[in-house]
């Protein structure tokens, strides 16, 4: 495996198996002399944590951030910031049944085939637990961007077939408190209630359900993005698809743009360079155009379910498996900070490169 | 601009403005001793060419490939393969009106803001003409993959609201002749006819229309992909979003996976390691699982339309613009080889890295 | 700072200030299923440790390696291997006098100018303590290379004007025990004695002295190296110059080649492809030629001396400074494993890429 | 081969075999809106050209630069600058004898072993002809640096055992006209004469001779360099070792630092942050310290000589070879612009990244 580093100037490298000693990472290229608010960072990281509500898994992981380098008297040194969280609540015995069978739609078999070995105590490196390192690094990046007037806000847009209406999005957007007031991180109370019901029902059925996250980034100036291959949305696309369970990404009009005419889709300029509409989603030609960057991310239902499933064993012969661990019926509420973190890492990387031109 | 290189071991670097001397590129890291079929390559590149039918723009660009290095007596040397196509039919006068006004939903203003200068004779570096270099390099990569048993086939899946039914896809897939028999590169004749009508009507109206391309890659073995950031679909995502006009990308179940239950979505294993269904789209945990890799790409309607549009001029004051050049009402048929090319470059890069483990 | 990652396929990313919590790193891209001998690794890392003899600094750093990920039941998983050593013996008070003055020929002022902040308790990120992470990662790489028949052996070739004669080199080379029997890691006993005397005298004088390390790599097959910029010796050059205090690097004939004629310098082939002489140092055209890779690295005298020195303070006004910490009079004996480690990381990176061709 | 790209933000990718269609490259990441002086650039490139004097090979290569993209109305667009020079004077027949024998200390056998194929009409990709692309790109970078007050000047410091005395260096440095007045590019007339005699004698003997180039870079501010692996001199080291025939590189005191005491070697600060001496060669801790950056590069004698030599043929059996082509007895005078070019590319890359901090 050699894909544990993300970014060109701001680079995050992560490590850690779900049931190993620790999960952590190194954030290199972060600007110096920036005062990191570690309390705020812990709050941000805790949004990803299991066990936050009755809706999600009850595993207890304190996810307490330990910083090992790159920070001196509260400020960034400009040197690599290393951080880690120990794996506290790894009950290996819950997972011992995974040794000889491969869980459907999990990466167990793929890792075994690729590497000829795997840490069968859990998902290992393919576990979503890996994302805690991204959220820590992304949370630091997010704080820096905020100090420069760039704000990232994601929320749950859809669970199953229950989707937030577009008009609601605009009303509730950037309302952190309305999002956090919702157990499913959907800022509109009625939609949130319907989503909660659906998740509880799904959980009761021993099943899981998919969902989508919408994200808006405000305050990005003209000029971020490096055509032709490192277009801003191309690297955001890589960043978002690298998150566990993501099956689709769209910017601005996205898939609905397929059915539109050019005369409808074109974002007409108004004096000064802003546009009336924003079907482009804040990026044209791979370069930010100072409008809000809007995108939407589709998550499949998580693969672990309580129901018994047909599968194969280590001899690749047929077998059955029954989920025993404590897992989420719907992962998207916990994925909100992960989406924000990957967006923050990507945007800050381009923001630093953009300074070269100024 | 510093994003003109794609790939990690197999690296394509491209150059060229739409109205400059030439478009070209360097493909570095390509295996040695491979006999390139240049006739087949030219045919592949010609699929992207304007002026193929009444449906598309009538510009004449011969796009004759010139190879400058890396090939000796018909075989690859293992050294960088440099190639170029001169810009023959660049009628600068058609575009002189672009100097002082910014075309809506084009990148003119973004380039001007980012670089303080632009080649106003056309889209410059943001023109889709840039993609000819990708198709040449990708066509070479595609030939190599075919010699290893890996096949990539894309076709037009949707134009406007006319979409190929899923069952048809499976019937027609990998039928190169049925795809090429269609003016819109949709392999099902009746759907193709409806699409053609829609494109002609849109062209007559001086408008443009969006569309989607479906792509399947067969023969990929277990193990391509480098988690956690260089997951196979994450890099494919970057590759596809880097294509002009792409607004959305989905793998396997994609956005429809949002509404599915885990018990429906999970791909159950059968003896030997294959799966019954393929909602995963051939990739789990960012690693290929030996099933076909399926993805779908959404294209917005092209921004250039014949209708007059409100815009702003170089003082950022309001102005109007009317398209005069010869442009496509629907770009997706010509984008089929571009999608295949970017897929080929990505897959071959990972395929080479994968050999390290064998 | 954004230069903490080395390597293309095998990538080491390091972190840590000399007086922070810990020094550590992540080794990504290491092959799976390799059994790491941690006892042997600790022995290798301990060669770099201060306090080994009367000749070197008496700081006590246990440098006990903690592995946090990437290893399961003693074998590499193919996932990133994270490791760390806590900073145990950091007596900050010894260094408090560095806060307001800049030490001559140290990087204190440079860091302050570049980042506007520094961890003044010591050299911070510029301290040679940083290299412990390299030695751990390089030691793992070295074990893997040995399992493939590639051996790396460095020793002290020169201290001050005392230099090992060339004929001695050939006799003593690859004699691990004769090297380790010497307090200065020079395998020839008489030369070693003279060197020891010189170091002790220098230490007594409160001064420091330079030196050189010679390194030979045996068993490298034809074909490692990626021209034209990633030539094997070019990346080795980067690797070696990245080590603290290195001022010069030469391969094969090196600087003595300046005075040679082509008819003397050319390495004539013998049947089979080997060469009679090895002025090329095992690399021609940036590609290994199956002969031993030979290079020599020049180290300046360490900047910290006990004598008082003229300097400037934080207002850039003149001041004086007197070394108080415990430092080495000659760093080269402890640099032997660092040179081997950087060579191992570089060679293994190319060795993995080379497998793509096989 | 996959090492044809150099640089992190400013990236040069090159291509071309000595006897193929053309040599060229793509310079990506170059700042926009810079007016390139193409006449001056051609003059710079011509310094590398064969046939300049009786001392060097009489091949006629006009090396006329063709620019294909990235420049509009004389100014850089910020997009990739593509350029090429056709191979005009490639008399393949001169080299036909290379098909079945491997030239000693050339890379013929290495390429054959690595790739299983080679362009035997000449050195192919390993020919020094490849460097013309570097000189073009580096010449552009050099012009930009000069506009920012950074000047790079190299000259011949040594040929065989004739070496310019240190005091002379300081007198003649940065005297472009005195360097160009010398047929061997050594600015001190008497030393130059001795060198010329030596080269002519060597040429007459059908032999070749090594040499060294000294280079100074003035005007570099504090702060260039990205520790710990991308230290400024580490990347300069890679850049310089990537030049054909380079066997050694040293910065500041270099190899002479081995014999120095710390109290001699340390560069004492004077008020304001400059230093009295410059043994550090302008770089401490891998970061520029605003003093001149000084380095010296050792070149082996070129491998092609007129004398008959023992060698092996394509069956790896013993054979003999006699040089027939027109080659240089001493390559170093022509290597002066190559050294400057690689230095310029490296420094500008770091200079652009350094702007992120400002």
PDB file of C-alpha atoms in Angstrom, chain C residues 1-6 8 12-14 102-107 109-111 113-115 125-126 130 134 158-161 202 207-212 222-231 233-235 237-239 241-244 246-255 257-274 276 279-281 283-289 296-305 307 309-312 316-318 342 345 354 357-358, chain D residues 1-6 8 12-14 102-107 109-111 113-115 125-126 130 134 158-161 202 207-212 222-231 233-235 237-239 241-244 246-255 257-274 276 279-281 283-289 296-305 307 309-312 316-318 342 354 357-358:
ATOM      1  CA  UNK C   1       7.637  23.331   5.889  1.00  0.00           C
ATOM      2  CA  UNK C   2       6.530  20.731   3.435  1.00  0.00           C
ATOM      3  CA  UNK C   3       9.458  18.495   2.739  1.00  0.00           C
ATOM      4  CA  UNK C   4       9.015  15.769   5.338  1.00  0.00           C
ATOM      5  CA  UNK C   5       8.298  12.993   2.853  1.00  0.00           C
ATOM      6  CA  UNK C   6      10.945  11.043   0.932  1.00  0.00           C
ATOM      7  CA  UNK C   8       8.182   7.806  -4.661  1.00  0.00           C
ATOM      8  CA  UNK C  12       8.930   7.866   4.548  1.00  0.00           C
ATOM      9  CA  UNK C  13       7.301  10.825   6.281  1.00  0.00           C
ATOM     10  CA  UNK C  14       8.884  11.988   9.535  1.00  0.00           C
ATOM     11  CA  UNK C 102      21.408  32.434  17.453  1.00  0.00           C
ATOM     12  CA  UNK C 103      24.083  29.728  17.428  1.00  0.00           C
ATOM     13  CA  UNK C 104      26.616  30.167  14.602  1.00  0.00           C
ATOM     14  CA  UNK C 105      26.253  27.673  11.728  1.00  0.00           C
ATOM     15  CA  UNK C 106      23.083  26.298  13.291  1.00  0.00           C
ATOM     16  CA  UNK C 107      19.720  26.751  11.626  1.00  0.00           C
ATOM     17  CA  UNK C 109      18.140  32.049  12.635  1.00  0.00           C
ATOM     18  CA  UNK C 110      17.019  30.424   9.393  1.00  0.00           C
ATOM     19  CA  UNK C 111      14.023  28.792  11.052  1.00  0.00           C
ATOM     20  CA  UNK C 113      13.349  33.955   9.552  1.00  0.00           C
ATOM     21  CA  UNK C 114      11.411  31.386   7.569  1.00  0.00           C
ATOM     22  CA  UNK C 115       8.644  30.594  10.042  1.00  0.00           C
ATOM     23  CA  UNK C 125      13.296  20.173  13.668  1.00  0.00           C
ATOM     24  CA  UNK C 126      16.846  20.963  12.510  1.00  0.00           C
ATOM     25  CA  UNK C 130      15.359  14.019  13.757  1.00  0.00           C
ATOM     26  CA  UNK C 134      15.174   7.772   9.282  1.00  0.00           C
ATOM     27  CA  UNK C 158      38.219   9.905   7.342  1.00  0.00           C
ATOM     28  CA  UNK C 159      38.304  12.123  10.429  1.00  0.00           C
ATOM     29  CA  UNK C 160      40.151  15.392  10.075  1.00  0.00           C
ATOM     30  CA  UNK C 161      43.164  14.619   7.924  1.00  0.00           C
ATOM     31  CA  UNK C 202      39.385  17.830  19.810  1.00  0.00           C
ATOM     32  CA  UNK C 207      36.153  21.957  19.538  1.00  0.00           C
ATOM     33  CA  UNK C 208      34.727  19.679  16.841  1.00  0.00           C
ATOM     34  CA  UNK C 209      36.128  18.036  13.712  1.00  0.00           C
ATOM     35  CA  UNK C 210      34.772  16.908  10.328  1.00  0.00           C
ATOM     36  CA  UNK C 211      34.889  13.509   8.709  1.00  0.00           C
ATOM     37  CA  UNK C 212      33.801  11.307   5.860  1.00  0.00           C
ATOM     38  CA  UNK C 222      21.100  -4.157 -13.515  1.00  0.00           C
ATOM     39  CA  UNK C 223      18.361  -1.616 -14.019  1.00  0.00           C
ATOM     40  CA  UNK C 224      17.659   0.456 -10.905  1.00  0.00           C
ATOM     41  CA  UNK C 225      17.255   4.176 -11.599  1.00  0.00           C
ATOM     42  CA  UNK C 226      14.790   6.278 -13.575  1.00  0.00           C
ATOM     43  CA  UNK C 227      16.477   8.711 -15.961  1.00  0.00           C
ATOM     44  CA  UNK C 228      16.717  11.506 -16.608  1.00  0.00           C
ATOM     45  CA  UNK C 229      15.968  13.355 -13.348  1.00  0.00           C
ATOM     46  CA  UNK C 230      15.478  10.402 -11.024  1.00  0.00           C
ATOM     47  CA  UNK C 231      18.789   8.828 -11.873  1.00  0.00           C
ATOM     48  CA  UNK C 233      22.723   8.509  -7.922  1.00  0.00           C
ATOM     49  CA  UNK C 234      20.702  11.736  -8.222  1.00  0.00           C
ATOM     50  CA  UNK C 235      18.130  10.480  -5.723  1.00  0.00           C
ATOM     51  CA  UNK C 237      22.484  12.443  -3.746  1.00  0.00           C
ATOM     52  CA  UNK C 238      19.314  14.080  -2.474  1.00  0.00           C
ATOM     53  CA  UNK C 239      18.994  11.438   0.250  1.00  0.00           C
ATOM     54  CA  UNK C 241      22.574  15.755   1.293  1.00  0.00           C
ATOM     55  CA  UNK C 242      19.397  15.712   3.383  1.00  0.00           C
ATOM     56  CA  UNK C 243      21.447  14.343   6.316  1.00  0.00           C
ATOM     57  CA  UNK C 244      22.552  16.982   8.799  1.00  0.00           C
ATOM     58  CA  UNK C 246      26.690  16.778   4.912  1.00  0.00           C
ATOM     59  CA  UNK C 247      28.602  19.151   2.609  1.00  0.00           C
ATOM     60  CA  UNK C 248      29.713  16.837  -0.195  1.00  0.00           C
ATOM     61  CA  UNK C 249      28.831  13.618  -1.966  1.00  0.00           C
ATOM     62  CA  UNK C 250      30.772  11.702  -4.625  1.00  0.00           C
ATOM     63  CA  UNK C 251      30.174   8.462  -6.504  1.00  0.00           C
ATOM     64  CA  UNK C 252      32.869   6.126  -7.811  1.00  0.00           C
ATOM     65  CA  UNK C 253      35.881   8.172  -8.895  1.00  0.00           C
ATOM     66  CA  UNK C 254      34.125  11.307  -7.679  1.00  0.00           C
ATOM     67  CA  UNK C 255      36.245  14.432  -7.440  1.00  0.00           C
ATOM     68  CA  UNK C 257      37.789  11.814 -11.732  1.00  0.00           C
ATOM     69  CA  UNK C 258      38.382  15.469 -12.601  1.00  0.00           C
ATOM     70  CA  UNK C 259      42.054  14.752 -13.112  1.00  0.00           C
ATOM     71  CA  UNK C 260      41.659  11.526 -15.024  1.00  0.00           C
ATOM     72  CA  UNK C 261      41.774  10.786 -18.737  1.00  0.00           C
ATOM     73  CA  UNK C 262      38.921   8.957 -20.405  1.00  0.00           C
ATOM     74  CA  UNK C 263      41.238   6.099 -21.277  1.00  0.00           C
ATOM     75  CA  UNK C 264      41.988   5.712 -17.558  1.00  0.00           C
ATOM     76  CA  UNK C 265      38.520   6.306 -16.267  1.00  0.00           C
ATOM     77  CA  UNK C 266      36.470   4.124 -18.597  1.00  0.00           C
ATOM     78  CA  UNK C 267      35.410   0.858 -16.992  1.00  0.00           C
ATOM     79  CA  UNK C 268      36.178  -1.804 -19.568  1.00  0.00           C
ATOM     80  CA  UNK C 269      33.671  -4.613 -19.901  1.00  0.00           C
ATOM     81  CA  UNK C 270      34.538  -8.225 -19.377  1.00  0.00           C
ATOM     82  CA  UNK C 271      32.548 -11.131 -20.684  1.00  0.00           C
ATOM     83  CA  UNK C 272      29.092 -11.203 -19.109  1.00  0.00           C
ATOM     84  CA  UNK C 273      28.711  -7.485 -18.549  1.00  0.00           C
ATOM     85  CA  UNK C 274      30.752  -6.806 -15.418  1.00  0.00           C
ATOM     86  CA  UNK C 276      37.304  -4.504 -14.725  1.00  0.00           C
ATOM     87  CA  UNK C 279      35.202   4.254 -11.531  1.00  0.00           C
ATOM     88  CA  UNK C 280      31.522   4.574 -12.363  1.00  0.00           C
ATOM     89  CA  UNK C 281      30.699   3.498  -8.833  1.00  0.00           C
ATOM     90  CA  UNK C 283      25.924   3.487 -11.786  1.00  0.00           C
ATOM     91  CA  UNK C 284      26.132   4.539 -15.439  1.00  0.00           C
ATOM     92  CA  UNK C 285      23.616   6.854 -17.054  1.00  0.00           C
ATOM     93  CA  UNK C 286      21.744   6.918 -13.774  1.00  0.00           C
ATOM     94  CA  UNK C 287      21.086   3.174 -13.880  1.00  0.00           C
ATOM     95  CA  UNK C 288      22.751   0.501 -11.752  1.00  0.00           C
ATOM     96  CA  UNK C 289      25.113  -1.728 -13.741  1.00  0.00           C
ATOM     97  CA  UNK C 296      31.598   8.867  -0.110  1.00  0.00           C
ATOM     98  CA  UNK C 297      29.970  11.531   2.037  1.00  0.00           C
ATOM     99  CA  UNK C 298      31.713  14.583   3.552  1.00  0.00           C
ATOM    100  CA  UNK C 299      30.548  15.882   6.951  1.00  0.00           C
ATOM    101  CA  UNK C 300      31.501  19.297   8.263  1.00  0.00           C
ATOM    102  CA  UNK C 301      32.561  19.623  11.908  1.00  0.00           C
ATOM    103  CA  UNK C 302      29.444  19.947  14.066  1.00  0.00           C
ATOM    104  CA  UNK C 303      28.566  23.549  14.803  1.00  0.00           C
ATOM    105  CA  UNK C 304      28.186  23.187  18.554  1.00  0.00           C
ATOM    106  CA  UNK C 305      31.481  23.714  20.342  1.00  0.00           C
ATOM    107  CA  UNK C 307      34.363  27.550  23.067  1.00  0.00           C
ATOM    108  CA  UNK C 309      31.785  32.429  19.942  1.00  0.00           C
ATOM    109  CA  UNK C 310      30.764  35.777  18.556  1.00  0.00           C
ATOM    110  CA  UNK C 311      27.157  35.796  17.382  1.00  0.00           C
ATOM    111  CA  UNK C 312      23.960  37.874  17.207  1.00  0.00           C
ATOM    112  CA  UNK C 316      20.198  40.753  15.158  1.00  0.00           C
ATOM    113  CA  UNK C 317      22.724  42.726  17.252  1.00  0.00           C
ATOM    114  CA  UNK C 318      26.118  41.322  18.176  1.00  0.00           C
ATOM    115  CA  UNK C 342      19.069   6.754   3.652  1.00  0.00           C
ATOM    116  CA  UNK C 345      15.310   3.761   1.676  1.00  0.00           C
ATOM    117  CA  UNK C 354      12.175  -1.920 -10.920  1.00  0.00           C
ATOM    118  CA  UNK C 357       9.659  -4.161 -15.556  1.00  0.00           C
ATOM    119  CA  UNK C 358      10.278  -7.734 -14.595  1.00  0.00           C
TER     120      UNK C 358
ATOM    121  CA  UNK D   1      11.359   4.954 -17.512  1.00  0.00           C
ATOM    122  CA  UNK D   2       9.434   7.316 -15.340  1.00  0.00           C
ATOM    123  CA  UNK D   3      11.797   9.987 -14.131  1.00  0.00           C
ATOM    124  CA  UNK D   4      11.456  12.639 -16.794  1.00  0.00           C
ATOM    125  CA  UNK D   5       9.845  15.235 -14.535  1.00  0.00           C
ATOM    126  CA  UNK D   6      11.749  17.537 -12.173  1.00  0.00           C
ATOM    127  CA  UNK D   8       7.496  20.233  -7.252  1.00  0.00           C
ATOM    128  CA  UNK D  12      10.021  20.419 -16.152  1.00  0.00           C
ATOM    129  CA  UNK D  13       9.238  17.281 -18.128  1.00  0.00           C
ATOM    130  CA  UNK D  14      11.586  16.412 -20.997  1.00  0.00           C
ATOM    131  CA  UNK D 102      28.416  -1.692 -25.975  1.00  0.00           C
ATOM    132  CA  UNK D 103      30.580   1.373 -25.503  1.00  0.00           C
ATOM    133  CA  UNK D 104      32.543   1.292 -22.213  1.00  0.00           C
ATOM    134  CA  UNK D 105      31.251   3.656 -19.509  1.00  0.00           C
ATOM    135  CA  UNK D 106      28.290   4.548 -21.703  1.00  0.00           C
ATOM    136  CA  UNK D 107      24.755   3.545 -20.711  1.00  0.00           C
ATOM    137  CA  UNK D 109      24.234  -1.907 -21.945  1.00  0.00           C
ATOM    138  CA  UNK D 110      22.270  -0.521 -19.012  1.00  0.00           C
ATOM    139  CA  UNK D 111      19.428   0.645 -21.251  1.00  0.00           C
ATOM    140  CA  UNK D 113      19.293  -4.575 -19.833  1.00  0.00           C
ATOM    141  CA  UNK D 114      16.620  -2.371 -18.301  1.00  0.00           C
ATOM    142  CA  UNK D 115      14.319  -1.989 -21.291  1.00  0.00           C
ATOM    143  CA  UNK D 125      17.921   9.076 -24.067  1.00  0.00           C
ATOM    144  CA  UNK D 126      21.257   8.821 -22.232  1.00  0.00           C
ATOM    145  CA  UNK D 130      18.990  15.488 -23.843  1.00  0.00           C
ATOM    146  CA  UNK D 134      16.993  21.565 -19.588  1.00  0.00           C
ATOM    147  CA  UNK D 158      39.245  23.012 -13.112  1.00  0.00           C
ATOM    148  CA  UNK D 159      40.273  20.872 -16.067  1.00  0.00           C
ATOM    149  CA  UNK D 160      42.515  17.923 -15.330  1.00  0.00           C
ATOM    150  CA  UNK D 161      44.883  19.121 -12.631  1.00  0.00           C
ATOM    151  CA  UNK D 202      44.072  15.556 -24.980  1.00  0.00           C
ATOM    152  CA  UNK D 207      41.534  10.985 -25.287  1.00  0.00           C
ATOM    153  CA  UNK D 208      39.249  12.962 -22.969  1.00  0.00           C
ATOM    154  CA  UNK D 209      39.745  14.744 -19.647  1.00  0.00           C
ATOM    155  CA  UNK D 210      37.589  15.595 -16.630  1.00  0.00           C
ATOM    156  CA  UNK D 211      36.873  18.949 -15.066  1.00  0.00           C
ATOM    157  CA  UNK D 212      34.899  20.923 -12.512  1.00  0.00           C
ATOM    158  CA  UNK D 222      16.405  33.907   3.740  1.00  0.00           C
ATOM    159  CA  UNK D 223      14.055  30.986   3.730  1.00  0.00           C
ATOM    160  CA  UNK D 224      14.295  28.871   0.576  1.00  0.00           C
ATOM    161  CA  UNK D 225      14.339  25.130   1.241  1.00  0.00           C
ATOM    162  CA  UNK D 226      11.904  22.625   2.713  1.00  0.00           C
ATOM    163  CA  UNK D 227      13.464  20.465   5.436  1.00  0.00           C
ATOM    164  CA  UNK D 228      13.975  17.707   6.133  1.00  0.00           C
ATOM    165  CA  UNK D 229      14.155  15.821   2.835  1.00  0.00           C
ATOM    166  CA  UNK D 230      13.694  18.701   0.409  1.00  0.00           C
ATOM    167  CA  UNK D 231      16.503  20.750   1.855  1.00  0.00           C
ATOM    168  CA  UNK D 233      21.026  21.727  -1.248  1.00  0.00           C
ATOM    169  CA  UNK D 234      19.518  18.235  -1.292  1.00  0.00           C
ATOM    170  CA  UNK D 235      17.321  19.123  -4.264  1.00  0.00           C
ATOM    171  CA  UNK D 237      22.227  17.882  -5.320  1.00  0.00           C
ATOM    172  CA  UNK D 238      19.654  15.789  -7.172  1.00  0.00           C
ATOM    173  CA  UNK D 239      19.484  18.385  -9.938  1.00  0.00           C
ATOM    174  CA  UNK D 241      23.799  14.697 -10.175  1.00  0.00           C
ATOM    175  CA  UNK D 242      21.142  14.277 -12.864  1.00  0.00           C
ATOM    176  CA  UNK D 243      23.488  15.992 -15.350  1.00  0.00           C
ATOM    177  CA  UNK D 244      25.449  13.584 -17.536  1.00  0.00           C
ATOM    178  CA  UNK D 246      28.670  14.385 -12.896  1.00  0.00           C
ATOM    179  CA  UNK D 247      30.437  12.297 -10.237  1.00  0.00           C
ATOM    180  CA  UNK D 248      30.597  14.718  -7.310  1.00  0.00           C
ATOM    181  CA  UNK D 249      28.893  17.735  -5.778  1.00  0.00           C
ATOM    182  CA  UNK D 250      29.967  19.880  -2.832  1.00  0.00           C
ATOM    183  CA  UNK D 251      28.513  22.966  -1.157  1.00  0.00           C
ATOM    184  CA  UNK D 252      30.516  25.681   0.615  1.00  0.00           C
ATOM    185  CA  UNK D 253      33.525  24.099   2.300  1.00  0.00           C
ATOM    186  CA  UNK D 254      32.539  20.741   0.819  1.00  0.00           C
ATOM    187  CA  UNK D 255      35.114  17.991   1.038  1.00  0.00           C
ATOM    188  CA  UNK D 257      35.347  20.736   5.512  1.00  0.00           C
ATOM    189  CA  UNK D 258      36.315  17.212   6.552  1.00  0.00           C
ATOM    190  CA  UNK D 259      39.661  18.494   7.772  1.00  0.00           C
ATOM    191  CA  UNK D 260      38.407  21.594   9.514  1.00  0.00           C
ATOM    192  CA  UNK D 261      37.675  22.277  13.175  1.00  0.00           C
ATOM    193  CA  UNK D 262      34.297  23.623  14.191  1.00  0.00           C
ATOM    194  CA  UNK D 263      35.929  26.792  15.465  1.00  0.00           C
ATOM    195  CA  UNK D 264      37.335  27.342  11.962  1.00  0.00           C
ATOM    196  CA  UNK D 265      34.313  26.225  10.017  1.00  0.00           C
ATOM    197  CA  UNK D 266      31.534  28.038  11.878  1.00  0.00           C
ATOM    198  CA  UNK D 267      30.343  31.137  10.043  1.00  0.00           C
ATOM    199  CA  UNK D 268      30.165  33.833  12.675  1.00  0.00           C
ATOM    200  CA  UNK D 269      27.255  36.224  12.468  1.00  0.00           C
ATOM    201  CA  UNK D 270      27.628  39.931  12.046  1.00  0.00           C
ATOM    202  CA  UNK D 271      24.987  42.468  12.896  1.00  0.00           C
ATOM    203  CA  UNK D 272      21.938  42.031  10.674  1.00  0.00           C
ATOM    204  CA  UNK D 273      22.257  38.298  10.120  1.00  0.00           C
ATOM    205  CA  UNK D 274      24.976  38.001   7.471  1.00  0.00           C
ATOM    206  CA  UNK D 276      31.803  36.753   8.103  1.00  0.00           C
ATOM    207  CA  UNK D 279      31.753  27.813   4.700  1.00  0.00           C
ATOM    208  CA  UNK D 280      28.078  26.921   4.787  1.00  0.00           C
ATOM    209  CA  UNK D 281      27.816  27.912   1.150  1.00  0.00           C
ATOM    210  CA  UNK D 283      22.591  27.134   3.110  1.00  0.00           C
ATOM    211  CA  UNK D 284      22.231  26.068   6.732  1.00  0.00           C
ATOM    212  CA  UNK D 285      19.848  23.356   7.878  1.00  0.00           C
ATOM    213  CA  UNK D 286      18.710  23.060   4.287  1.00  0.00           C
ATOM    214  CA  UNK D 287      17.464  26.666   4.210  1.00  0.00           C
ATOM    215  CA  UNK D 288      19.071  29.600   2.415  1.00  0.00           C
ATOM    216  CA  UNK D 289      20.620  32.136   4.783  1.00  0.00           C
ATOM    217  CA  UNK D 296      31.207  22.876  -7.142  1.00  0.00           C
ATOM    218  CA  UNK D 297      30.474  20.024  -9.513  1.00  0.00           C
ATOM    219  CA  UNK D 298      32.925  17.306 -10.621  1.00  0.00           C
ATOM    220  CA  UNK D 299      32.675  15.893 -14.147  1.00  0.00           C
ATOM    221  CA  UNK D 300      34.378  12.685 -15.199  1.00  0.00           C
ATOM    222  CA  UNK D 301      36.181  12.590 -18.572  1.00  0.00           C
ATOM    223  CA  UNK D 302      33.632  11.823 -21.298  1.00  0.00           C
ATOM    224  CA  UNK D 303      33.481   8.155 -22.136  1.00  0.00           C
ATOM    225  CA  UNK D 304      33.792   8.520 -25.895  1.00  0.00           C
ATOM    226  CA  UNK D 305      37.424   8.532 -26.977  1.00  0.00           C
ATOM    227  CA  UNK D 307      41.350   5.219 -29.008  1.00  0.00           C
ATOM    228  CA  UNK D 309      38.963  -0.046 -26.395  1.00  0.00           C
ATOM    229  CA  UNK D 310      38.229  -3.543 -25.191  1.00  0.00           C
ATOM    230  CA  UNK D 311      34.507  -4.150 -24.742  1.00  0.00           C
ATOM    231  CA  UNK D 312      31.680  -6.676 -25.165  1.00  0.00           C
ATOM    232  CA  UNK D 316      28.075 -10.142 -23.863  1.00  0.00           C
ATOM    233  CA  UNK D 317      31.240 -11.664 -25.387  1.00  0.00           C
ATOM    234  CA  UNK D 318      34.521  -9.756 -25.646  1.00  0.00           C
ATOM    235  CA  UNK D 342      19.491  23.081 -13.333  1.00  0.00           C
ATOM    236  CA  UNK D 354       8.625  30.356  -0.483  1.00  0.00           C
ATOM    237  CA  UNK D 357       4.907  32.155   3.551  1.00  0.00           C
ATOM    238  CA  UNK D 358       5.142  35.806   2.647  1.00  0.00           C
TER     239      UNK D 358
END
